Each structure stands twice: as structure tokens, then as C-alpha cells.
CSV table of C-alpha atoms in Angstrom, one decimal:
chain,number,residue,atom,x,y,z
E,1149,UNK,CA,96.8,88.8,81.7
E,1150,UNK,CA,100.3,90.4,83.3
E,1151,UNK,CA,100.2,92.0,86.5
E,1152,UNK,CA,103.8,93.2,86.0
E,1153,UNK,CA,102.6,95.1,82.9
E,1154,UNK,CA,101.3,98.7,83.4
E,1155,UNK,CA,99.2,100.6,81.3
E,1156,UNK,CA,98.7,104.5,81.4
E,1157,UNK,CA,98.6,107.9,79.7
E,1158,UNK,CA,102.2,108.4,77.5
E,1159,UNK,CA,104.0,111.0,78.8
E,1160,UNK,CA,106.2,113.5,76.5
E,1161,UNK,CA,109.4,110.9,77.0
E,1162,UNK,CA,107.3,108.1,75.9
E,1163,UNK,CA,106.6,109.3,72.5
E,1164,UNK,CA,109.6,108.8,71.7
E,1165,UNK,CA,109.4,105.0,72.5
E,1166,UNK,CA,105.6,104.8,71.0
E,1167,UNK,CA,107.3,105.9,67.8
E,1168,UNK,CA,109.9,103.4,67.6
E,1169,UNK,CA,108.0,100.9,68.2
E,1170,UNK,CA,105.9,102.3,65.4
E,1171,UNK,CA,108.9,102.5,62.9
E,1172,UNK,CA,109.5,98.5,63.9
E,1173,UNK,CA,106.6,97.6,63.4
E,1174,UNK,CA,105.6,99.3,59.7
E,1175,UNK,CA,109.4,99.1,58.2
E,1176,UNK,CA,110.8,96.1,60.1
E,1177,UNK,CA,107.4,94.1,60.3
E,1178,UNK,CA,105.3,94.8,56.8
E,1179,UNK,CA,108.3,96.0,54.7
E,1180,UNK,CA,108.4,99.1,52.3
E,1181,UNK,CA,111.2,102.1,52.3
E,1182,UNK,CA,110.2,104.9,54.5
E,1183,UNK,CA,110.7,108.6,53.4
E,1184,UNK,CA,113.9,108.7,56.1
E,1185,UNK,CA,115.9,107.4,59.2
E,1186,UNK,CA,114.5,105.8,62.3
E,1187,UNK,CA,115.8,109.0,63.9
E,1188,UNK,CA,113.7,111.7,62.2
E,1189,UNK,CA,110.7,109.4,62.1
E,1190,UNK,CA,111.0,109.4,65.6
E,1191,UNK,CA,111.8,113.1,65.6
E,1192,UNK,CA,109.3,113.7,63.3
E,1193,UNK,CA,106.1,112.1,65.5
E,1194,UNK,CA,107.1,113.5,68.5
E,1195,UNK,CA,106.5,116.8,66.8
E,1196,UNK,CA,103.2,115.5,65.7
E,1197,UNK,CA,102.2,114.4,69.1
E,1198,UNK,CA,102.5,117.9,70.5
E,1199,UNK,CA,100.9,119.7,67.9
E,1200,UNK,CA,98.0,117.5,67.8
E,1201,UNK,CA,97.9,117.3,71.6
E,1202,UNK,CA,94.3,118.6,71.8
E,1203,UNK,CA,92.8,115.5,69.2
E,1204,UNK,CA,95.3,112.5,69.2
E,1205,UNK,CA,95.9,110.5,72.7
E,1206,UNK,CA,98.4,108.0,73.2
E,1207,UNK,CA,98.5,105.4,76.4
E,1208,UNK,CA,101.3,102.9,76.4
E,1209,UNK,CA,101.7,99.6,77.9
E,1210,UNK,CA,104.9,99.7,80.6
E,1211,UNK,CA,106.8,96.3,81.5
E,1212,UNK,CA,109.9,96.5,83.8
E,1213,UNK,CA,110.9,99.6,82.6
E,1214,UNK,CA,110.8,99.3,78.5
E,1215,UNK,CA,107.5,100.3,77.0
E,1216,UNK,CA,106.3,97.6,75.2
E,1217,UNK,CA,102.9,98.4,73.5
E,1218,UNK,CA,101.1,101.5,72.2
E,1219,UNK,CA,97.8,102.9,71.2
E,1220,UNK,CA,96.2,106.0,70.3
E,1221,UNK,CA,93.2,107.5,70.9
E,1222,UNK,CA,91.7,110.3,68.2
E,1223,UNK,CA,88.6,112.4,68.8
E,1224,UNK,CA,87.1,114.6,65.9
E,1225,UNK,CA,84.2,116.9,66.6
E,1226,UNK,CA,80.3,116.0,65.0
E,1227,UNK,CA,78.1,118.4,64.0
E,1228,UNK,CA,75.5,119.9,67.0
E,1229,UNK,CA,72.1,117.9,67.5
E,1230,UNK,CA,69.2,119.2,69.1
E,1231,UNK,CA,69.7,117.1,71.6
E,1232,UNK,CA,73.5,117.6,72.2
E,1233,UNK,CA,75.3,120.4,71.0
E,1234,UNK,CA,79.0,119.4,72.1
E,1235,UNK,CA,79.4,116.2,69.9
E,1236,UNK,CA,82.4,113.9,69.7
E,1237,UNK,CA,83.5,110.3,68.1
E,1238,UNK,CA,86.6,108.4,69.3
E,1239,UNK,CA,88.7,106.2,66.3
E,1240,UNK,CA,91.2,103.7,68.1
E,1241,UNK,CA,94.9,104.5,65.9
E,1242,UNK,CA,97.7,102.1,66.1
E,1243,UNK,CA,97.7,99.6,68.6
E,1244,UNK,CA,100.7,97.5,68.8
E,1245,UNK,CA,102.4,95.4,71.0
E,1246,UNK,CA,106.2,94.2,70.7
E,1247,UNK,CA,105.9,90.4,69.2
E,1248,UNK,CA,107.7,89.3,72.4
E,1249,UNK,CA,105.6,91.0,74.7
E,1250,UNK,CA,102.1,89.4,72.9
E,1251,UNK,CA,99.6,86.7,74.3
E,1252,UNK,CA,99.7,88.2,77.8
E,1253,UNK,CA,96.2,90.9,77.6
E,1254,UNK,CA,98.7,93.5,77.1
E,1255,UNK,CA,96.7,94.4,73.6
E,1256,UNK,CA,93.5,94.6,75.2
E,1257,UNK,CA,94.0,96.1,78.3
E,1258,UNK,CA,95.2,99.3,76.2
E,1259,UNK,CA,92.0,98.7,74.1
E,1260,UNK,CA,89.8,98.8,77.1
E,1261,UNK,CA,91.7,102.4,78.1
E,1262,UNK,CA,91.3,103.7,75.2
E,1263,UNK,CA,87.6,103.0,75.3
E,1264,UNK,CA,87.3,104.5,78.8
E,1265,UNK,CA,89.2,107.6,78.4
E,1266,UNK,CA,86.2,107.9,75.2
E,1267,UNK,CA,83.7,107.4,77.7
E,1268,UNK,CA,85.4,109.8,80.3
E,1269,UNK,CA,85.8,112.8,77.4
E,1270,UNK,CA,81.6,112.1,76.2
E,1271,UNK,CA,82.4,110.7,73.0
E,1272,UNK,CA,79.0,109.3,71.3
E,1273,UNK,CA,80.9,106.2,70.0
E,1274,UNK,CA,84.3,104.5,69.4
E,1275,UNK,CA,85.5,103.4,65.8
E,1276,UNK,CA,88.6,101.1,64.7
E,1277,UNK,CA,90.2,100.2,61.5
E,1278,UNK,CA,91.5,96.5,62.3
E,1279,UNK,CA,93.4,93.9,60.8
E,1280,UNK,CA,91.8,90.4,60.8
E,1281,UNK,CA,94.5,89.5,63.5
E,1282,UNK,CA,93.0,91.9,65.7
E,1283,UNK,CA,88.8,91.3,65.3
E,1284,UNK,CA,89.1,89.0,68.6
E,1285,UNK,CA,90.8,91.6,70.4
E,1286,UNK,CA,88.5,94.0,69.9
E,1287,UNK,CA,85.5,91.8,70.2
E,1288,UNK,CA,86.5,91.3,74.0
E,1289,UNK,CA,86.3,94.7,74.3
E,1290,UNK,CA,82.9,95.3,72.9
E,1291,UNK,CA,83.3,96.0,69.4
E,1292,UNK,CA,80.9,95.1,66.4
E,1293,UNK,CA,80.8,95.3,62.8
E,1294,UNK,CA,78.7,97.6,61.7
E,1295,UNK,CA,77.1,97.5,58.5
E,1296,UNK,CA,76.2,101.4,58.4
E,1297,UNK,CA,79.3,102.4,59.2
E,1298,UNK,CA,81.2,102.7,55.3
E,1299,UNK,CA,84.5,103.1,54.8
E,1300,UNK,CA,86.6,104.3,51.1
E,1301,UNK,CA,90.0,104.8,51.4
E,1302,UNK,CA,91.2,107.6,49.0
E,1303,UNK,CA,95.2,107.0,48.9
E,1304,UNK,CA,97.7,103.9,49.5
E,1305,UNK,CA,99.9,104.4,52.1
């Protein structure tokens, strides 16, 4: 683990460095021609983040100054129970830290606070879509397969 690396709640100027770091990693790391420029990607998710403000969370990892890892945080609403009318789920979205900032905790210290600011709003659990480079990640952190939990994806990216 870093000491030198801080990890907090993104502000509005750091969504802009969240979303670069997103564009690096999906067009300069798996490939593919994306629907514009770096610019109104960027441009275009900042938007996103302030309009979905009150669902979609995003803490970044901070190291002298650069930001060098993201993750966000979504809740969506459940239906009432009879035993709890004011429902929630978490689902852990796009965690990613810089290849040059990796083996240092930096991926699972913003795992563990995205699970706390879950357990801090009420939310009933905490989901995550991972790649198979990730499953030890979020092992550390408490996750477990779940063999109720199904999944069908109903469109390629």
C-alpha cells in the first residue's frame, strides 16, 4: 500500500481526469474506434456526471497531484419490503488504475470506498461486473460469487 496516494470523493474538476483516464483505458488499452475525439468524450461524461449526480458516484485515487485511478459507485432503488420500505443496491462501475500507478493497493483502497460510502447511504448489497484480472481485488475486499445472482447482457458494446 502507498501512503503518498490519496483517495476521496471526485470533485467537478476531477471528472474530467476520471474520464480521460477512461478514454485511455477503453481506446488506448482494449482497442476499437470510439464514436469521437478524446475531447468530447471527455466533454461528453462530464455532462453525464452532473446529470446523473443523484445515482452515479465517482471517488478517485490522488498521487502527487495527477489522479491516477477511478471508480464509480451506482445506486438504483428496490422495490419496498415489509420490513424496509426505502431499498437500495450499490453496483461498483469502472475501476481503473493508470498501468504505472498499479501493484501499490491503490485498486483496492478505492474498492473498499466504494463499499463504505454503500454502507454509509443503506444500500442492502454491493454488486460488480469484473474482469478475471480483478477477482483477487475484489476478493480482499469481501466479495463472493454468487450463484443466484444471474446476469444476460442484451447488447455488445
Amino acid at each position: 500500500m502507498d501512503g503518498n496516494v490519496t483517495i476521496r470523493r471526485a470533485g467537478h474538476d476531477d471528472i474530467a481526469a476520471a474520464a480521460t483516464l477512461r478514454w485511455r483505458w477503453v481506446v488506448e488499452g482494449k482497442g476499437g474506434t470510439p464514436l469521437g475525439t478524446e475531447a468530447e468524450f471527455v466533454a461528453e461524461t462530464v455532462g453525464w456526471a452532473e446529470r446523473n449526480a443523484e445515482t452515479h458516484t465517482c471517488f478517485v485515487a490522488e498521487a502527487d497531484g495527477e489522479i491516477v485511478g477511478m471508480a464509480w459507485l451506482a445506486f438504483a432503488p428496490r422495490v419496498p419490503s415489509p420490513r424496509a420500505f426505502d431499498r437500495r443496491n450499490g453496483d461498483v462501475q469502472s475501476v481503473y488504475v493508470s498501468p504505472d500507478a498499479r501493484g501499490r493497493g491503490i485498486g483496492g483502497r478505492l474498492v473498499d470506498a466504494l463499499v463504505e460510502e454503500a454502507r454509509a447511504a443503506g444500500a442492502e448489497r454491493i454488486t460488480v461486473h469484473s474482469s478475471p484480472e480483478a477477482l483477487a481485488v475484489y476478493g480482499r475486499s469481501g466479495f463472493a460469487v454468487d450463484p443466484l445472482l444471474l446476469d444476460r447482457v442484451l447488447s455488445a458494446p
